[in-house]
């Protein structure tokens, strides 16, 4: 049972490049979400999904896209990376008992 | 709307002394409340959660928290700090059950002195 798996763990991008952060869970959870963590800010919600085919915006969605074609996968796309997107990104899923499972994080630097 | 305020950005204690990390919340509905811990360069680990059962919640590693509705607080405590407790702690509120979004506090960094 792998839980929530995020890849890559570390990435350096140039301004303007695009990339996708992958997130997969093997627990059959309907709810999945992406957060970014910045110093002194806690975690802020980027996008979330309550099931396959359903996504919605969180607190800080600009510059990011998501899709949910399967229950297992919830990729986060950076369309044109900016230095302000340098952050640590966490994917999470939640079960019906309201227990949340986080991935190990993805450290992204945009230069 | 719901919100979470962690009252201290940094707490420093000596090993063997009690730990108190303070959290106040604001919610129009009955919230679920969580405490998470994050060690440097690591992911988040659930310490404990409150979901309208017993108001005193026991978690892992000797931590516990008490839900006080009248004070809208959910403070995290531990009787005796250990060096391995040094980390950042996040108080989190959720409204709407398993479909509700999480609102994170800004975190409290706990330092433990030998």
PDB file of C-alpha atoms in Angstrom:
ATOM      1  CA  UNK A   1       0.000   0.000   0.000  1.00  0.00           C
ATOM      2  CA  UNK A   2       1.914   3.039  -1.281  1.00  0.00           C
ATOM      3  CA  UNK A   3      -0.491   5.743  -0.016  1.00  0.00           C
ATOM      4  CA  UNK A   4      -0.001   9.066  -1.837  1.00  0.00           C
ATOM      5  CA  UNK A   5       2.917   9.195  -4.264  1.00  0.00           C
ATOM      6  CA  UNK A   6       4.252  12.446  -5.690  1.00  0.00           C
ATOM      7  CA  UNK A   7       6.828  12.885  -8.407  1.00  0.00           C
ATOM      8  CA  UNK A   8       9.265  14.464  -8.934  1.00  0.00           C
ATOM      9  CA  UNK A   9      10.649  15.204  -5.480  1.00  0.00           C
ATOM     10  CA  UNK A  10      12.921  17.991  -6.737  1.00  0.00           C
ATOM     11  CA  UNK A  11      12.725  20.082  -9.910  1.00  0.00           C
ATOM     12  CA  UNK A  12      14.386  23.221 -11.232  1.00  0.00           C
ATOM     13  CA  UNK A  13      12.596  25.078 -14.014  1.00  0.00           C
ATOM     14  CA  UNK A  14      13.388  28.110 -16.079  1.00  0.00           C
ATOM     15  CA  UNK A  15      10.885  30.947 -16.207  1.00  0.00           C
ATOM     16  CA  UNK A  16       8.303  30.232 -18.874  1.00  0.00           C
ATOM     17  CA  UNK A  17       8.750  26.475 -18.938  1.00  0.00           C
ATOM     18  CA  UNK A  18       5.818  24.171 -18.296  1.00  0.00           C
ATOM     19  CA  UNK A  19       5.763  20.997 -16.245  1.00  0.00           C
ATOM     20  CA  UNK A  20       3.463  18.541 -14.528  1.00  0.00           C
ATOM     21  CA  UNK A  21       3.654  17.378 -10.928  1.00  0.00           C
ATOM     22  CA  UNK A  22       2.275  13.883 -10.678  1.00  0.00           C
ATOM     23  CA  UNK A  23       0.154  12.602  -7.809  1.00  0.00           C
ATOM     24  CA  UNK A  24      -1.272   9.122  -7.423  1.00  0.00           C
ATOM     25  CA  UNK A  25      -3.086   7.360  -4.595  1.00  0.00           C
ATOM     26  CA  UNK A  26      -3.998   3.710  -4.291  1.00  0.00           C
ATOM     27  CA  UNK A  27      -6.615   4.026  -1.536  1.00  0.00           C
ATOM     28  CA  UNK A  28      -9.640   4.685  -3.776  1.00  0.00           C
ATOM     29  CA  UNK A  29     -10.216   8.107  -2.192  1.00  0.00           C
ATOM     30  CA  UNK A  30     -12.641  10.423  -3.918  1.00  0.00           C
ATOM     31  CA  UNK A  31     -11.201  13.662  -2.530  1.00  0.00           C
ATOM     32  CA  UNK A  32      -7.774  14.827  -3.658  1.00  0.00           C
ATOM     33  CA  UNK A  33      -6.110  18.204  -3.432  1.00  0.00           C
ATOM     34  CA  UNK A  34      -2.933  20.177  -4.106  1.00  0.00           C
ATOM     35  CA  UNK A  35      -1.333  22.657  -1.704  1.00  0.00           C
ATOM     36  CA  UNK A  36       1.670  24.889  -1.833  1.00  0.00           C
ATOM     37  CA  UNK A  37       3.744  25.656   1.223  1.00  0.00           C
ATOM     38  CA  UNK A  38       5.663  28.884   1.585  1.00  0.00           C
ATOM     39  CA  UNK A  39       7.584  30.089   4.658  1.00  0.00           C
ATOM     40  CA  UNK A  40       5.292  31.640   7.263  1.00  0.00           C
ATOM     41  CA  UNK A  41       2.185  30.961   5.167  1.00  0.00           C
ATOM     42  CA  UNK A  42       1.207  27.443   6.143  1.00  0.00           C
ATOM     43  CA  UNK A  43      -0.300  25.382   3.336  1.00  0.00           C
ATOM     44  CA  UNK A  44      -2.598  27.035   0.837  1.00  0.00           C
ATOM     45  CA  UNK A  45      -5.052  25.161  -1.346  1.00  0.00           C
ATOM     46  CA  UNK A  46      -4.435  25.387  -5.087  1.00  0.00           C
ATOM     47  CA  UNK A  47      -7.032  23.021  -6.590  1.00  0.00           C
ATOM     48  CA  UNK A  48      -9.095  20.133  -5.372  1.00  0.00           C
ATOM     49  CA  UNK A  49     -11.268  17.343  -6.706  1.00  0.00           C
ATOM     50  CA  UNK A  50     -14.170  15.481  -5.133  1.00  0.00           C
ATOM     51  CA  UNK A  51     -14.127  12.688  -7.706  1.00  0.00           C
ATOM     52  CA  UNK A  52     -13.153  11.698 -11.211  1.00  0.00           C
ATOM     53  CA  UNK A  53     -14.154  14.372 -13.714  1.00  0.00           C
ATOM     54  CA  UNK A  54     -14.758  17.017 -11.026  1.00  0.00           C
ATOM     55  CA  UNK A  55     -12.258  19.717 -10.114  1.00  0.00           C
ATOM     56  CA  UNK A  56     -12.491  23.133  -8.506  1.00  0.00           C
ATOM     57  CA  UNK A  57     -10.283  26.044  -7.552  1.00  0.00           C
ATOM     58  CA  UNK A  58      -8.869  26.668  -4.133  1.00  0.00           C
ATOM     59  CA  UNK A  59      -7.333  29.759  -2.603  1.00  0.00           C
ATOM     60  CA  UNK A  60      -4.411  30.231  -5.015  1.00  0.00           C
ATOM     61  CA  UNK A  61      -5.288  28.647  -8.399  1.00  0.00           C
ATOM     62  CA  UNK A  62      -3.723  31.153 -10.801  1.00  0.00           C
ATOM     63  CA  UNK A  63      -0.993  29.685 -12.984  1.00  0.00           C
ATOM     64  CA  UNK A  64      -2.016  26.087 -12.325  1.00  0.00           C
ATOM     65  CA  UNK A  65      -4.271  23.585 -14.065  1.00  0.00           C
ATOM     66  CA  UNK A  66      -5.548  20.224 -12.895  1.00  0.00           C
ATOM     67  CA  UNK A  67      -7.539  17.337 -14.287  1.00  0.00           C
ATOM     68  CA  UNK A  68      -8.990  14.178 -12.762  1.00  0.00           C
ATOM     69  CA  UNK A  69      -9.560  11.534 -15.390  1.00  0.00           C
ATOM     70  CA  UNK A  70      -9.255   8.651 -12.926  1.00  0.00           C
ATOM     71  CA  UNK A  71      -9.816   8.208  -9.193  1.00  0.00           C
ATOM     72  CA  UNK A  72      -6.140   7.416  -8.694  1.00  0.00           C
ATOM     73  CA  UNK A  73      -4.403  10.326 -10.427  1.00  0.00           C
ATOM     74  CA  UNK A  74      -4.522  14.076  -9.902  1.00  0.00           C
ATOM     75  CA  UNK A  75      -1.733  15.854 -11.808  1.00  0.00           C
ATOM     76  CA  UNK A  76      -0.926  19.539 -11.311  1.00  0.00           C
ATOM     77  CA  UNK A  77       0.259  21.480 -14.348  1.00  0.00           C
ATOM     78  CA  UNK A  78       2.272  24.659 -14.331  1.00  0.00           C
ATOM     79  CA  UNK A  79       1.503  26.335 -17.629  1.00  0.00           C
ATOM     80  CA  UNK A  80       4.299  28.930 -17.741  1.00  0.00           C
ATOM     81  CA  UNK A  81       6.460  28.804 -14.657  1.00  0.00           C
ATOM     82  CA  UNK A  82       7.223  32.010 -12.765  1.00  0.00           C
ATOM     83  CA  UNK A  83       9.670  32.624  -9.894  1.00  0.00           C
ATOM     84  CA  UNK A  84       6.640  33.230  -7.635  1.00  0.00           C
ATOM     85  CA  UNK A  85       5.803  29.555  -8.072  1.00  0.00           C
ATOM     86  CA  UNK A  86       8.973  28.498  -6.321  1.00  0.00           C
ATOM     87  CA  UNK A  87       7.534  26.524  -3.439  1.00  0.00           C
ATOM     88  CA  UNK A  88       6.998  23.124  -1.908  1.00  0.00           C
ATOM     89  CA  UNK A  89       3.952  21.357  -3.280  1.00  0.00           C
ATOM     90  CA  UNK A  90       1.925  18.722  -1.443  1.00  0.00           C
ATOM     91  CA  UNK A  91      -0.710  16.426  -2.798  1.00  0.00           C
ATOM     92  CA  UNK A  92      -3.260  14.968  -0.411  1.00  0.00           C
ATOM     93  CA  UNK A  93      -6.174  12.570  -0.479  1.00  0.00           C
ATOM     94  CA  UNK A  94      -8.908  12.021   2.076  1.00  0.00           C
ATOM     95  CA  UNK A  95     -11.019   9.039   3.045  1.00  0.00           C
ATOM     96  CA  UNK A  96     -14.664   9.000   4.045  1.00  0.00           C
ATOM     97  CA  UNK A  97     -13.620   9.065   7.706  1.00  0.00           C
ATOM     98  CA  UNK A  98     -12.019  12.471   7.137  1.00  0.00           C
ATOM     99  CA  UNK A  99      -8.459  11.248   7.561  1.00  0.00           C
ATOM    100  CA  UNK A 100      -6.090  13.075   5.229  1.00  0.00           C
ATOM    101  CA  UNK A 101      -3.022  11.495   3.693  1.00  0.00           C
ATOM    102  CA  UNK A 102      -0.210  13.668   2.339  1.00  0.00           C
ATOM    103  CA  UNK A 103       2.455  12.908  -0.187  1.00  0.00           C
ATOM    104  CA  UNK A 104       6.099  13.510   0.646  1.00  0.00           C
ATOM    105  CA  UNK A 105       6.215  16.852  -1.173  1.00  0.00           C
ATOM    106  CA  UNK A 106       7.769  18.234  -4.351  1.00  0.00           C
ATOM    107  CA  UNK A 107      10.387  20.973  -4.074  1.00  0.00           C
ATOM    108  CA  UNK A 108      10.156  23.268  -7.084  1.00  0.00           C
ATOM    109  CA  UNK A 109      12.540  26.104  -7.915  1.00  0.00           C
ATOM    110  CA  UNK A 110      11.853  28.466 -10.806  1.00  0.00           C
ATOM    111  CA  UNK A 111      14.856  30.509 -11.933  1.00  0.00           C
TER     112      UNK A 111
ATOM    113  CA  UNK B   1     -16.124  31.471   6.717  1.00  0.00           C
ATOM    114  CA  UNK B   2     -13.688  29.416   8.698  1.00  0.00           C
ATOM    115  CA  UNK B   3     -10.192  30.394   9.714  1.00  0.00           C
ATOM    116  CA  UNK B   4      -7.385  29.228  11.943  1.00  0.00           C
ATOM    117  CA  UNK B   5      -4.982  31.310  14.013  1.00  0.00           C
ATOM    118  CA  UNK B   6      -1.882  29.850  15.575  1.00  0.00           C
ATOM    119  CA  UNK B   7      -1.002  32.313  18.265  1.00  0.00           C
ATOM    120  CA  UNK B   8       2.756  31.711  18.332  1.00  0.00           C
ATOM    121  CA  UNK B   9       5.024  31.460  15.324  1.00  0.00           C
ATOM    122  CA  UNK B  10       7.861  30.076  17.446  1.00  0.00           C
ATOM    123  CA  UNK B  11       7.900  28.258  20.791  1.00  0.00           C
ATOM    124  CA  UNK B  12      11.069  27.228  22.592  1.00  0.00           C
ATOM    125  CA  UNK B  13      11.103  24.787  25.527  1.00  0.00           C
ATOM    126  CA  UNK B  14      13.681  22.773  27.412  1.00  0.00           C
ATOM    127  CA  UNK B  15      13.743  19.010  27.134  1.00  0.00           C
ATOM    128  CA  UNK B  16      11.514  17.448  29.795  1.00  0.00           C
ATOM    129  CA  UNK B  17       9.305  20.518  30.232  1.00  0.00           C
ATOM    130  CA  UNK B  18       5.672  20.839  29.056  1.00  0.00           C
ATOM    131  CA  UNK B  19       4.721  21.922  25.570  1.00  0.00           C
ATOM    132  CA  UNK B  20       1.771  24.194  24.759  1.00  0.00           C
ATOM    133  CA  UNK B  21       1.006  25.190  21.177  1.00  0.00           C
ATOM    134  CA  UNK B  22      -2.012  27.437  20.870  1.00  0.00           C
ATOM    135  CA  UNK B  23      -4.659  27.393  18.159  1.00  0.00           C
ATOM    136  CA  UNK B  24      -7.901  29.349  17.828  1.00  0.00           C
ATOM    137  CA  UNK B  25     -10.417  28.727  15.109  1.00  0.00           C
ATOM    138  CA  UNK B  26     -13.397  30.430  13.610  1.00  0.00           C
ATOM    139  CA  UNK B  27     -16.204  28.431  12.057  1.00  0.00           C
ATOM    140  CA  UNK B  28     -19.905  28.876  11.491  1.00  0.00           C
ATOM    141  CA  UNK B  29     -20.490  25.145  11.652  1.00  0.00           C
ATOM    142  CA  UNK B  30     -19.244  22.230  13.693  1.00  0.00           C
ATOM    143  CA  UNK B  31     -15.654  21.877  12.599  1.00  0.00           C
ATOM    144  CA  UNK B  32     -13.254  19.008  12.352  1.00  0.00           C
ATOM    145  CA  UNK B  33      -9.894  20.003  13.775  1.00  0.00           C
ATOM    146  CA  UNK B  34      -6.482  18.494  13.240  1.00  0.00           C
ATOM    147  CA  UNK B  35      -2.898  18.911  14.313  1.00  0.00           C
ATOM    148  CA  UNK B  36      -0.132  17.967  11.908  1.00  0.00           C
ATOM    149  CA  UNK B  37       3.613  17.859  12.453  1.00  0.00           C
ATOM    150  CA  UNK B  38       6.269  18.464   9.835  1.00  0.00           C
ATOM    151  CA  UNK B  39       9.912  17.662  10.415  1.00  0.00           C
ATOM    152  CA  UNK B  40      12.480  19.528   8.287  1.00  0.00           C
ATOM    153  CA  UNK B  41      12.252  18.677   4.594  1.00  0.00           C
ATOM    154  CA  UNK B  42       9.596  16.077   5.270  1.00  0.00           C
ATOM    155  CA  UNK B  43       5.897  15.662   4.601  1.00  0.00           C
ATOM    156  CA  UNK B  44       3.082  16.175   7.072  1.00  0.00           C
ATOM    157  CA  UNK B  45       2.155  13.607   9.666  1.00  0.00           C
ATOM    158  CA  UNK B  46      -1.186  13.535  11.472  1.00  0.00           C
ATOM    159  CA  UNK B  47      -0.819  13.917  15.238  1.00  0.00           C
ATOM    160  CA  UNK B  48      -4.488  13.865  16.163  1.00  0.00           C
ATOM    161  CA  UNK B  49      -7.948  14.891  15.028  1.00  0.00           C
ATOM    162  CA  UNK B  50     -11.188  16.030  16.608  1.00  0.00           C
ATOM    163  CA  UNK B  51     -14.466  15.156  14.892  1.00  0.00           C
ATOM    164  CA  UNK B  52     -17.203  15.935  17.471  1.00  0.00           C
ATOM    165  CA  UNK B  53     -16.627  12.961  19.730  1.00  0.00           C
ATOM    166  CA  UNK B  54     -14.654  13.331  22.980  1.00  0.00           C
ATOM    167  CA  UNK B  55     -13.394  16.858  23.521  1.00  0.00           C
ATOM    168  CA  UNK B  56     -10.020  15.646  24.818  1.00  0.00           C
ATOM    169  CA  UNK B  57      -8.222  13.990  21.963  1.00  0.00           C
ATOM    170  CA  UNK B  58      -5.131  11.862  22.411  1.00  0.00           C
ATOM    171  CA  UNK B  59      -2.668  11.567  19.586  1.00  0.00           C
ATOM    172  CA  UNK B  60       0.627   9.956  18.794  1.00  0.00           C
ATOM    173  CA  UNK B  61       3.915  10.541  20.613  1.00  0.00           C
ATOM    174  CA  UNK B  62       2.230  11.671  23.841  1.00  0.00           C
ATOM    175  CA  UNK B  63       0.471  14.699  22.373  1.00  0.00           C
ATOM    176  CA  UNK B  64      -3.095  15.621  23.165  1.00  0.00           C
ATOM    177  CA  UNK B  65      -5.455  18.491  22.431  1.00  0.00           C
ATOM    178  CA  UNK B  66      -8.656  19.747  23.993  1.00  0.00           C
ATOM    179  CA  UNK B  67     -11.526  21.148  21.992  1.00  0.00           C
ATOM    180  CA  UNK B  68     -13.107  24.091  23.842  1.00  0.00           C
ATOM    181  CA  UNK B  69     -16.097  25.378  21.956  1.00  0.00           C
ATOM    182  CA  UNK B  70     -16.703  28.293  24.333  1.00  0.00           C
ATOM    183  CA  UNK B  71     -13.161  29.538  23.725  1.00  0.00           C
ATOM    184  CA  UNK B  72     -12.994  28.394  20.072  1.00  0.00           C
ATOM    185  CA  UNK B  73      -9.641  26.849  20.888  1.00  0.00           C
ATOM    186  CA  UNK B  74      -7.850  23.590  20.151  1.00  0.00           C
ATOM    187  CA  UNK B  75      -4.513  23.854  21.933  1.00  0.00           C
ATOM    188  CA  UNK B  76      -1.914  21.109  21.598  1.00  0.00           C
ATOM    189  CA  UNK B  77      -0.069  19.920  24.704  1.00  0.00           C
ATOM    190  CA  UNK B  78       2.528  17.399  25.759  1.00  0.00           C
ATOM    191  CA  UNK B  79       3.631  16.870  29.381  1.00  0.00           C
ATOM    192  CA  UNK B  80       7.318  16.436  28.653  1.00  0.00           C
ATOM    193  CA  UNK B  81       9.154  17.578  25.541  1.00  0.00           C
ATOM    194  CA  UNK B  82      11.664  15.375  23.782  1.00  0.00           C
ATOM    195  CA  UNK B  83      14.405  16.495  21.437  1.00  0.00           C
ATOM    196  CA  UNK B  84      12.680  14.616  18.613  1.00  0.00           C
ATOM    197  CA  UNK B  85       9.614  16.869  19.029  1.00  0.00           C
ATOM    198  CA  UNK B  86      11.463  19.770  17.409  1.00  0.00           C
ATOM    199  CA  UNK B  87       9.481  20.446  14.242  1.00  0.00           C
ATOM    200  CA  UNK B  88       6.802  22.681  12.786  1.00  0.00           C
ATOM    201  CA  UNK B  89       3.220  22.128  13.870  1.00  0.00           C
ATOM    202  CA  UNK B  90       0.110  23.040  11.954  1.00  0.00           C
ATOM    203  CA  UNK B  91      -3.429  23.448  13.261  1.00  0.00           C
ATOM    204  CA  UNK B  92      -6.025  22.698  10.591  1.00  0.00           C
ATOM    205  CA  UNK B  93      -9.793  23.187  10.414  1.00  0.00           C
ATOM    206  CA  UNK B  94     -12.248  21.519   8.080  1.00  0.00           C
ATOM    207  CA  UNK B  95     -15.948  22.063   7.628  1.00  0.00           C
ATOM    208  CA  UNK B  96     -18.098  19.853   5.500  1.00  0.00           C
ATOM    209  CA  UNK B  97     -16.930  16.400   6.496  1.00  0.00           C
ATOM    210  CA  UNK B  98     -14.859  14.400   4.042  1.00  0.00           C
ATOM    211  CA  UNK B  99     -15.724  16.778   1.204  1.00  0.00           C
ATOM    212  CA  UNK B 100     -14.784  19.986   2.980  1.00  0.00           C
ATOM    213  CA  UNK B 101     -11.558  21.808   2.288  1.00  0.00           C
ATOM    214  CA  UNK B 102      -8.801  22.220   4.832  1.00  0.00           C
ATOM    215  CA  UNK B 103      -7.741  25.586   6.206  1.00  0.00           C
ATOM    216  CA  UNK B 104      -4.217  25.611   7.608  1.00  0.00           C
ATOM    217  CA  UNK B 105      -2.786  27.831  10.270  1.00  0.00           C
ATOM    218  CA  UNK B 106       0.544  29.466   9.484  1.00  0.00           C
ATOM    219  CA  UNK B 107       2.431  27.040  11.683  1.00  0.00           C
ATOM    220  CA  UNK B 108       4.322  27.071  14.986  1.00  0.00           C
ATOM    221  CA  UNK B 109       7.953  26.114  15.010  1.00  0.00           C
ATOM    222  CA  UNK B 110       8.866  24.201  18.161  1.00  0.00           C
ATOM    223  CA  UNK B 111      12.465  24.253  19.343  1.00  0.00           C
ATOM    224  CA  UNK B 112      13.614  21.937  22.138  1.00  0.00           C
ATOM    225  CA  UNK B 113      16.746  22.828  24.073  1.00  0.00           C
ATOM    226  CA  UNK B 114      18.831  20.139  25.773  1.00  0.00           C
TER     227      UNK B 114
END
